[in-house]
XYZ file of N, CA, C and O in Angstrom:
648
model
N 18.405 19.317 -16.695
C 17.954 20.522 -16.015
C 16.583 20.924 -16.573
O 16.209 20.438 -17.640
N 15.661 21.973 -15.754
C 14.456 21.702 -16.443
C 14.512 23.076 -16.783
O 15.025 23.971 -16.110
N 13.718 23.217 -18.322
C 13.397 24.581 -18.736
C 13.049 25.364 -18.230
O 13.694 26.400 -18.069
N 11.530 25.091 -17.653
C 10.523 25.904 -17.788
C 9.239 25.592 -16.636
O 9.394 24.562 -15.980
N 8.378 26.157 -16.440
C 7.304 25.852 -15.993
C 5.863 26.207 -16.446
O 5.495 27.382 -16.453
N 5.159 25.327 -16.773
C 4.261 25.548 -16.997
C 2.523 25.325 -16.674
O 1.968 24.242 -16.861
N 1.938 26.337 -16.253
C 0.714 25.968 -15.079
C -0.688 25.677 -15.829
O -1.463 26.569 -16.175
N -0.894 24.309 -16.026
C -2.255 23.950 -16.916
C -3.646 23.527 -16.180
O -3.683 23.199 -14.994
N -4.574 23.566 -16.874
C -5.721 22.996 -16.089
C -6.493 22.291 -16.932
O -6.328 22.306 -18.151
N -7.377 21.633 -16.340
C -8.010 20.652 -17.133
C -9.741 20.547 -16.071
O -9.973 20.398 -14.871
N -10.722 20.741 -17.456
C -11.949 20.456 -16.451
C -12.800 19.453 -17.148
O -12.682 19.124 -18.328
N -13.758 18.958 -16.203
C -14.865 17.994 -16.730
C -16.146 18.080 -16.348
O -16.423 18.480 -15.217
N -16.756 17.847 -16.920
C -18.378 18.123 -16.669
C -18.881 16.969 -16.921
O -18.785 16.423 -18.020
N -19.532 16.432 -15.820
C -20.822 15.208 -15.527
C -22.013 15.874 -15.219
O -22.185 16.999 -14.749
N -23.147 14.640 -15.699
C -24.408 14.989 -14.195
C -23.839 13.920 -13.896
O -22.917 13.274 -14.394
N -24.895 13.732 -12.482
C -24.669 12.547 -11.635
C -26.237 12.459 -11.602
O -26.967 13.391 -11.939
N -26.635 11.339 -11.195
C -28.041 10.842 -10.627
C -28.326 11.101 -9.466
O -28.682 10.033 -8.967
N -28.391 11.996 -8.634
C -28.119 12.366 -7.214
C -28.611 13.327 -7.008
O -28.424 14.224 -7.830
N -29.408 13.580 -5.904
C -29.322 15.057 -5.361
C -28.708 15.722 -5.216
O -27.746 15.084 -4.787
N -28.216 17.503 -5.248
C -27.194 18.289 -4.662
C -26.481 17.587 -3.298
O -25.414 17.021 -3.060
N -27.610 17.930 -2.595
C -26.946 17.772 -1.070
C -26.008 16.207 -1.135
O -24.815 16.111 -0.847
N -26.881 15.107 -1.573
C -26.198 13.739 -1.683
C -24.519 13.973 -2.426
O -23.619 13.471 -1.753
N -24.191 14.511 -3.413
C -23.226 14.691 -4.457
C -21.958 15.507 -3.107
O -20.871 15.121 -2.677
N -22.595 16.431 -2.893
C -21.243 17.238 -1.756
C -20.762 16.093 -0.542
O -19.667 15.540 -0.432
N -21.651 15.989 0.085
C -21.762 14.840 0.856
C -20.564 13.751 0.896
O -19.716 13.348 1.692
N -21.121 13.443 -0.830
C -20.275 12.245 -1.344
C -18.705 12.488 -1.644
O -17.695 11.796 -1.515
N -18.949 13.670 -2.061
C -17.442 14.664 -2.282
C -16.739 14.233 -0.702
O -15.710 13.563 -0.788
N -17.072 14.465 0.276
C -16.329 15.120 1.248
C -16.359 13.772 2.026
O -15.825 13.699 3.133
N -17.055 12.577 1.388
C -16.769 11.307 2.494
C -16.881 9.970 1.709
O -17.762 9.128 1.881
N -15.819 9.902 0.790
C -15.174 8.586 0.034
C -14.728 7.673 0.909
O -13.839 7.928 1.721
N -15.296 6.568 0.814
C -14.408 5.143 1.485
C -14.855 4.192 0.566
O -15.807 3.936 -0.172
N -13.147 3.540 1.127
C -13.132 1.664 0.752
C -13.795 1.958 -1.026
O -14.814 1.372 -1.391
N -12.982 2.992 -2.030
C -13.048 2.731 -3.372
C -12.584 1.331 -3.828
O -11.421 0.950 -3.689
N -13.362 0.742 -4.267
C -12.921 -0.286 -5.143
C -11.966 -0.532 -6.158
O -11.973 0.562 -6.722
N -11.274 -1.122 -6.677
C -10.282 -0.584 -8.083
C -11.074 -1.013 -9.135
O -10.752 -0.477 -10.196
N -12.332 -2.073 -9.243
C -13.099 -2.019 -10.429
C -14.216 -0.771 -10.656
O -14.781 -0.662 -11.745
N -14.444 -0.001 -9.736
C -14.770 0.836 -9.402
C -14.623 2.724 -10.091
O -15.432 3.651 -10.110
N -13.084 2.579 -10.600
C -12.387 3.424 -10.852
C -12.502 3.736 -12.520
O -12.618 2.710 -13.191
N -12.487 4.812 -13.161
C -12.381 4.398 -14.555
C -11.472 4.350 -15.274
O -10.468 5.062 -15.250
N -11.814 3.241 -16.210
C -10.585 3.438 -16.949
C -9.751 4.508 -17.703
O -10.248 5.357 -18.443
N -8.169 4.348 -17.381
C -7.433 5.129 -17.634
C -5.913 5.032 -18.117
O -5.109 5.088 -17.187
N -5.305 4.881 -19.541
C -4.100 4.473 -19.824
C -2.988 4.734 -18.279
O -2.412 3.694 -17.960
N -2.738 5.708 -17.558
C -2.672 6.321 -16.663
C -2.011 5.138 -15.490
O -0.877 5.190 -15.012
N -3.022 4.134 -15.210
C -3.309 3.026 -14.176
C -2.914 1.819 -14.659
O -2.834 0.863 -13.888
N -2.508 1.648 -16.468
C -1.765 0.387 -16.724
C 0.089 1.335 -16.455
O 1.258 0.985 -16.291
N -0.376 2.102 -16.516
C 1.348 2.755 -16.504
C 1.823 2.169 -15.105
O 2.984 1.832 -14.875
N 0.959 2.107 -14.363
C 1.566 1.767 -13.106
C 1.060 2.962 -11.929
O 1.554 2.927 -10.802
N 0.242 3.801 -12.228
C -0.114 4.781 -11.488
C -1.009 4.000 -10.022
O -1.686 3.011 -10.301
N -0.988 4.364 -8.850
C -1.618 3.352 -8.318
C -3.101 4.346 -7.805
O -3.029 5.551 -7.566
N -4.215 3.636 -7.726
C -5.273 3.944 -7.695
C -6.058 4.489 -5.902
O -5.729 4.122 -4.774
N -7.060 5.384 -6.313
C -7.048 6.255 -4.672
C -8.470 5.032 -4.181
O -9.296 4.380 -4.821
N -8.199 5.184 -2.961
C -8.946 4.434 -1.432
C -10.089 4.810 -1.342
O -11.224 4.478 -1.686
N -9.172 6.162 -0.402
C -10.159 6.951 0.237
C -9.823 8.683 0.321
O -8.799 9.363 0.381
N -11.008 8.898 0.293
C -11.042 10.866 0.783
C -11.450 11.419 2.022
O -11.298 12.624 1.824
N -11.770 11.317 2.895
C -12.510 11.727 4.155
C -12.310 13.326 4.564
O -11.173 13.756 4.757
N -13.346 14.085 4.672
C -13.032 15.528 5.351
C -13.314 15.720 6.457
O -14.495 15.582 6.773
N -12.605 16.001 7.179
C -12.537 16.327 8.712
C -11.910 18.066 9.670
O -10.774 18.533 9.751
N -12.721 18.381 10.013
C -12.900 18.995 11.091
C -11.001 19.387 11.508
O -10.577 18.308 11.094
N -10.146 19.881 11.834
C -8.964 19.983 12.553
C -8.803 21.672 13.285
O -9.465 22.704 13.170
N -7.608 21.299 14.035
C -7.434 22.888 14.753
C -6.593 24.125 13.667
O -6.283 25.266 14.008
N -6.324 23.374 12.077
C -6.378 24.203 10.800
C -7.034 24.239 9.914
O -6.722 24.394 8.734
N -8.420 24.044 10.564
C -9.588 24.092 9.199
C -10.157 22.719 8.648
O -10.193 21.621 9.203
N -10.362 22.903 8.054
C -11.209 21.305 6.808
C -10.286 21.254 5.930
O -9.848 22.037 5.088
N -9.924 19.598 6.447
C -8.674 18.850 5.366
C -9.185 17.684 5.081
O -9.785 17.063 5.958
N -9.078 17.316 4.154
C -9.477 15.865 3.243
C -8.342 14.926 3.491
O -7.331 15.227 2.856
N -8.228 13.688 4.376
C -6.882 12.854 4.324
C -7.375 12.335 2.951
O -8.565 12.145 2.697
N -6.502 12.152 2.214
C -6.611 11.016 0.759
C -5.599 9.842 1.170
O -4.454 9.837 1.623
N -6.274 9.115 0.911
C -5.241 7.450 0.776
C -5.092 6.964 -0.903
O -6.002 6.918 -1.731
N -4.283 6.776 -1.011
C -3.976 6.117 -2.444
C -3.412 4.641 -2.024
O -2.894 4.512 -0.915
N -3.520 3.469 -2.962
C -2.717 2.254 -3.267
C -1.195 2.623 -2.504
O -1.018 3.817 -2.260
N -0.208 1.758 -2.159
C 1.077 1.990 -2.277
C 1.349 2.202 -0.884
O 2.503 1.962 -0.527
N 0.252 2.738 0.270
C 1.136 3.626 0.908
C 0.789 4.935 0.853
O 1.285 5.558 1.792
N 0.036 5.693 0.015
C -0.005 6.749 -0.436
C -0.570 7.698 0.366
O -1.794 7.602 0.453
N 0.156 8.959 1.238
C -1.471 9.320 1.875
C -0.687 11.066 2.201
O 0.376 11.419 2.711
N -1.774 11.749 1.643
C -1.581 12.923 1.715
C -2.513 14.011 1.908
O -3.451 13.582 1.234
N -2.915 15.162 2.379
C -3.803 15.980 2.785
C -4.499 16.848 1.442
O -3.729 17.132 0.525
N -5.521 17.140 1.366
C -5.927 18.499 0.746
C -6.929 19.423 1.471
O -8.047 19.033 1.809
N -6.422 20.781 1.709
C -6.172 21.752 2.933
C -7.809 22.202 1.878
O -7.884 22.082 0.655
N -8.908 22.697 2.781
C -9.578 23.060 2.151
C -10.159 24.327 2.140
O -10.724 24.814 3.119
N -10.023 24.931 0.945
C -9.700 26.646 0.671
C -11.303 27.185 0.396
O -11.358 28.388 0.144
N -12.347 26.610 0.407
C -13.448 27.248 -0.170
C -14.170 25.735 0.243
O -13.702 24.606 0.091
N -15.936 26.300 1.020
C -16.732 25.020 1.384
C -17.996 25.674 1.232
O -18.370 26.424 2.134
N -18.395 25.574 0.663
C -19.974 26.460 0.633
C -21.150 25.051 -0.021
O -21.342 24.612 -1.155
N -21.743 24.693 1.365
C -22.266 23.242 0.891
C -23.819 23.705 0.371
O -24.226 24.802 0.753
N -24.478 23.070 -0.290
C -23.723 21.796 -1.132
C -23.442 22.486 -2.366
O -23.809 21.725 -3.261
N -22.957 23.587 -2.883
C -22.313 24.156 -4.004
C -21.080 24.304 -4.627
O -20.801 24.581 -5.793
N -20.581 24.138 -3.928
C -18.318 24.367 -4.185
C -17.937 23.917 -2.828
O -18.344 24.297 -1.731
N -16.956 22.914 -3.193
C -16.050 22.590 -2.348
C -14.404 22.574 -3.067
O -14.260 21.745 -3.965
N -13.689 23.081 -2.859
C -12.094 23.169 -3.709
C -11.099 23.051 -2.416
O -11.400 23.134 -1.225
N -10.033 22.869 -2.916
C -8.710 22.667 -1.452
C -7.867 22.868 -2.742
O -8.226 22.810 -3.918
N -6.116 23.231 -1.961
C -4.914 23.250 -2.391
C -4.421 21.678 -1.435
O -4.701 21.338 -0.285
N -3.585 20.986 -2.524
C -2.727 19.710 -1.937
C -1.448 20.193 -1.029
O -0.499 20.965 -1.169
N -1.866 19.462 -0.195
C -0.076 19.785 1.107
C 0.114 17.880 0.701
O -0.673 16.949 0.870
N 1.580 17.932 0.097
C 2.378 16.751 -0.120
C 3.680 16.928 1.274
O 3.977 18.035 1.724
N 4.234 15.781 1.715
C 5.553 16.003 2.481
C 5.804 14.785 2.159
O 5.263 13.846 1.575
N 7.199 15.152 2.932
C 8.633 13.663 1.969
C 7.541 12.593 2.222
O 7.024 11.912 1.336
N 7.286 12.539 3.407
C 6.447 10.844 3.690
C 4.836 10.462 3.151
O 4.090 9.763 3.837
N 4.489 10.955 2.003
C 3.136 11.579 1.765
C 3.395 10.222 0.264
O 2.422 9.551 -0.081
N 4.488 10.070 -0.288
C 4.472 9.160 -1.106
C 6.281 7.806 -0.790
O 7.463 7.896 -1.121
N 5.485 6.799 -0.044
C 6.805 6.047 0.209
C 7.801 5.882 -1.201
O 7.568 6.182 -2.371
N 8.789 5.383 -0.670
C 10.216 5.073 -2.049
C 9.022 3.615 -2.769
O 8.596 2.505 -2.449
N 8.958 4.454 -3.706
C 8.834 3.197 -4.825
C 7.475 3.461 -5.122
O 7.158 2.653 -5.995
N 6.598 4.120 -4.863
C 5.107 3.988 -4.831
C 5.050 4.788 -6.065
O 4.091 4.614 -6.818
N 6.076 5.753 -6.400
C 5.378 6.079 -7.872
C 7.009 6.429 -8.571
O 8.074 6.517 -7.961
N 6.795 6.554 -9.788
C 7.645 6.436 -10.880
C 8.294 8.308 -10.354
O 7.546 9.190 -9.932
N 9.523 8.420 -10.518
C 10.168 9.207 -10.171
C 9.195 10.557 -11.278
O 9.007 11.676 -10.799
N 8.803 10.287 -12.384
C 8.501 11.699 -12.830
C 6.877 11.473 -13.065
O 6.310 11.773 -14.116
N 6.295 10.956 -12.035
C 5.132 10.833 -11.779
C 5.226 11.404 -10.190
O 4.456 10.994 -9.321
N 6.105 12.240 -9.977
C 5.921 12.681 -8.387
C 5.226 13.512 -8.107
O 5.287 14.389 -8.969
N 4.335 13.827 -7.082
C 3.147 14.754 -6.847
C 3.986 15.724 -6.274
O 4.665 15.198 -5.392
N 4.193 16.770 -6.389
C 5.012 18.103 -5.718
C 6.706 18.123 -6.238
O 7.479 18.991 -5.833
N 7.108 17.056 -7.162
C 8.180 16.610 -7.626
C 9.000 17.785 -8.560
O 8.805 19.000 -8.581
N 9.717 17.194 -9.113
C 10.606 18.250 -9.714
C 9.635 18.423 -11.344
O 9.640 19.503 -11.934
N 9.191 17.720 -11.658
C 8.538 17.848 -13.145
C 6.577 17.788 -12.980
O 5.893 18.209 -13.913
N 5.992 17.282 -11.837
C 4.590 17.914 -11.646
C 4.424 18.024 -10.570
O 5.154 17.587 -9.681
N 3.206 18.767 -10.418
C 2.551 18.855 -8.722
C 1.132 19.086 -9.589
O 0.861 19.275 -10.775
N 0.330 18.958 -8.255
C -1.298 19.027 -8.261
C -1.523 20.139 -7.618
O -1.122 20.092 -6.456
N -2.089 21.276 -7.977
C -2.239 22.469 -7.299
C -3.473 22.733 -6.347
O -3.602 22.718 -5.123
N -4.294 22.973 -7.365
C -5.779 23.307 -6.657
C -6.568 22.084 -7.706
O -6.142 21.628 -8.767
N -7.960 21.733 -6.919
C -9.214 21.356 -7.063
C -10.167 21.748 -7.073
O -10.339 22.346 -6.010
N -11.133 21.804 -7.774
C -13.036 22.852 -7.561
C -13.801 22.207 -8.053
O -13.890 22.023 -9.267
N -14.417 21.796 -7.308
C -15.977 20.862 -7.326
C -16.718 22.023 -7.467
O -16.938 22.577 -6.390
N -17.349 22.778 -8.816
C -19.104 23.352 -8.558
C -20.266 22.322 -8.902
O -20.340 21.456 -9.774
N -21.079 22.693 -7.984
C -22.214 21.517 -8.300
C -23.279 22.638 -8.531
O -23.240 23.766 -8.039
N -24.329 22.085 -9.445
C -25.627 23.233 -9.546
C -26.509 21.832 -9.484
O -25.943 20.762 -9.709
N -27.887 21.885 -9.176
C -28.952 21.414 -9.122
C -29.663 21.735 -10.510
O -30.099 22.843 -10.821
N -29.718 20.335 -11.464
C -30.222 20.208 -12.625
C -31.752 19.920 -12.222
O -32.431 20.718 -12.867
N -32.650 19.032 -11.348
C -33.898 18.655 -11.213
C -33.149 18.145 -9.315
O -32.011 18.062 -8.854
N -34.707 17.902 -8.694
C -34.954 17.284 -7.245
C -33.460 15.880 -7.541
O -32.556 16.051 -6.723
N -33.240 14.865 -8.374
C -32.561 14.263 -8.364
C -31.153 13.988 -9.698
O -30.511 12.967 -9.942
N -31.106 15.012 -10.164
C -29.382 15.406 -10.531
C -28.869 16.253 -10.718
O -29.420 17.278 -11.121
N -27.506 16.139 -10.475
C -26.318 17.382 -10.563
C -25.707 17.289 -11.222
O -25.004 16.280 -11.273
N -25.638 17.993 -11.858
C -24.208 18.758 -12.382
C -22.996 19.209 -11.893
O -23.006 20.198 -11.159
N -21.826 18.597 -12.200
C -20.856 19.007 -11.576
C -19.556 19.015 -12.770
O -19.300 18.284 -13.726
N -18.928 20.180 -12.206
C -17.760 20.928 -12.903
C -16.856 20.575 -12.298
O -16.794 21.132 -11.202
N -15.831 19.653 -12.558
C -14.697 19.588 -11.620
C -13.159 20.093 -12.563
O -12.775 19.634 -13.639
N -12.675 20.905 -11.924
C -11.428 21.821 -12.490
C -10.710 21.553 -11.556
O -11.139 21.487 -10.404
N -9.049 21.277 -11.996
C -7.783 20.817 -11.646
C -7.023 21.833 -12.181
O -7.211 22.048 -13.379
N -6.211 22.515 -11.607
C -4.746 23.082 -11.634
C -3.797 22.055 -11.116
O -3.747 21.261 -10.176
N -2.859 22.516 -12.423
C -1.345 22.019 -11.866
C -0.106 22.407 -12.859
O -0.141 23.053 -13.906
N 0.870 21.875 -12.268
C 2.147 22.265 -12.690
C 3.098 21.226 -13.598
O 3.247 20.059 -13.236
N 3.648 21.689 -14.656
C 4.641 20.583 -14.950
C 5.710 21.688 -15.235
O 5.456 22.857 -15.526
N 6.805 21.189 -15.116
C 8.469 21.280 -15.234
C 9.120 20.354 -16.147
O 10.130 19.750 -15.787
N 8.626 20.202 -17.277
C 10.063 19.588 -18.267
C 10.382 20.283 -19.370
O 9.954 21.437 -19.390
N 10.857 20.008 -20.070
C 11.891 19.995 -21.261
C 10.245 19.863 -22.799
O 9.888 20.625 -23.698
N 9.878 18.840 -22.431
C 8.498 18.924 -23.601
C 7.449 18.865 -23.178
O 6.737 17.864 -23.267
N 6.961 20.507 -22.329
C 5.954 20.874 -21.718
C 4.692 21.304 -22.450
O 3.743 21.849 -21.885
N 4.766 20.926 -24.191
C 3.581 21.073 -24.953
C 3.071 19.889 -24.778
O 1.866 19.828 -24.538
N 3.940 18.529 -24.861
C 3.578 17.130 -25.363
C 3.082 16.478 -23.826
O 2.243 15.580 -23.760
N 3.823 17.156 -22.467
C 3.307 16.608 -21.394
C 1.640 17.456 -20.907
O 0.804 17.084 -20.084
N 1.647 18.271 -21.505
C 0.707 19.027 -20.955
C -0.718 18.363 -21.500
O -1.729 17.996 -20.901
N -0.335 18.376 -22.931
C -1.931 17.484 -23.593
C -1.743 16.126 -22.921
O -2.867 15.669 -22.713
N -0.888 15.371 -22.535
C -1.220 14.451 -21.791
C -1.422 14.294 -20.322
O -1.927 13.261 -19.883
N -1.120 15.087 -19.686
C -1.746 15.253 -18.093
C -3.073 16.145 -18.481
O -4.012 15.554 -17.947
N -3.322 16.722 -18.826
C -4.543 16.780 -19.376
C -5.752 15.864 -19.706
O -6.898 15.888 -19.257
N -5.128 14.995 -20.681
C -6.116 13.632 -20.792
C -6.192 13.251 -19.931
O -7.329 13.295 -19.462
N -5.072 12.581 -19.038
C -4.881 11.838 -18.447
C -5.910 11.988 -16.936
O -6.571 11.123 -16.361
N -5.641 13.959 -16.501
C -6.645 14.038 -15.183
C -7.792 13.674 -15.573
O -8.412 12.772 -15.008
N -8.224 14.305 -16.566
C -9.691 14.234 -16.955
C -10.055 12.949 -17.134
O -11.217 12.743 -16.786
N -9.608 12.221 -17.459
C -9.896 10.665 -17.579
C -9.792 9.861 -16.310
O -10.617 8.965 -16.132
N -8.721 10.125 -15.278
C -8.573 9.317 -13.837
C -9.769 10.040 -12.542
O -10.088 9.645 -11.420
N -10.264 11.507 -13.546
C -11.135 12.140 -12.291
C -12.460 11.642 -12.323
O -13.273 11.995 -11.468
């Protein structure tokens, strides 16, 4: 049975070599990721399977990002804040069919009984004509029993797979 809940976040700070406008852009239209591509992350020998694609699109509920992951994987992030090219953030919508049977380890489930992924926030500021800075902050949730020892590690772990 699970204790407790507990709501952590984790952020990271890059520049990028890029213009503002190029960096949002890039945010909001990922394809065909490579898996050498990706960085390394203890995370991805566990068996975690690695993301595709992001695409944001236009719908009759606003700006949603389809994400594709490895596996099968494919799920929405509903997007709550767009102010280009400065902040872009969304909340994740997961449903039963959003991760097939087998595609991830039962307590690696996204909206699951022990984590979910809450919110996302891309701020970008304009360092010079060609780089940015960007802040990317993750909320989320875990539910177990050793929610000190999981927390420093989904912690590492986002910050390292983001």
């Amino acid at each position: 049975d699970v204790s407790q809940y507990h709501n952590g976040q984790t952020q990271q700070e890059i520049v990028v070599n890029a213009p503002i406008q190029t960096v949002f852009a890039s945010i909001n239209n990922i394809q065909q990721i490579q898996p050498e591509e990706i960085k390394y992350s203890p995370i991805f020998t566990m068996g975690f399977p690695k993301p595709i694609s992001g695409m944001t699109e236009q719908t009759d509920q606003g700006l949603i990002r389809q994400i594709y992951w490895q596996r099968g994987i494919h799920f929405q992030e509903k997007i709550s804040q767009s102010n280009a090219p400065h902040q872009l953030a969304w909340t994740y919508v997961f449903t039963p069919q959003s991760f097939p049977k087998g595609s991830l380890d039962d307590h690696l489930e996204m909206g699951g009984k022990y984590f979910n992924l809450l919110t996302t926030d891309y701020k970008l500021e304009a360092i010079s004509p060609t780089q940015t800075k960007m802040i990317l902050t993750i909320d989320y949730r875990l539910s177990t029993e050793v929610n000190w020892y999981a927390d420093v590690w989904t912690g590492y772990e986002i910050g390292r797979a983001s």
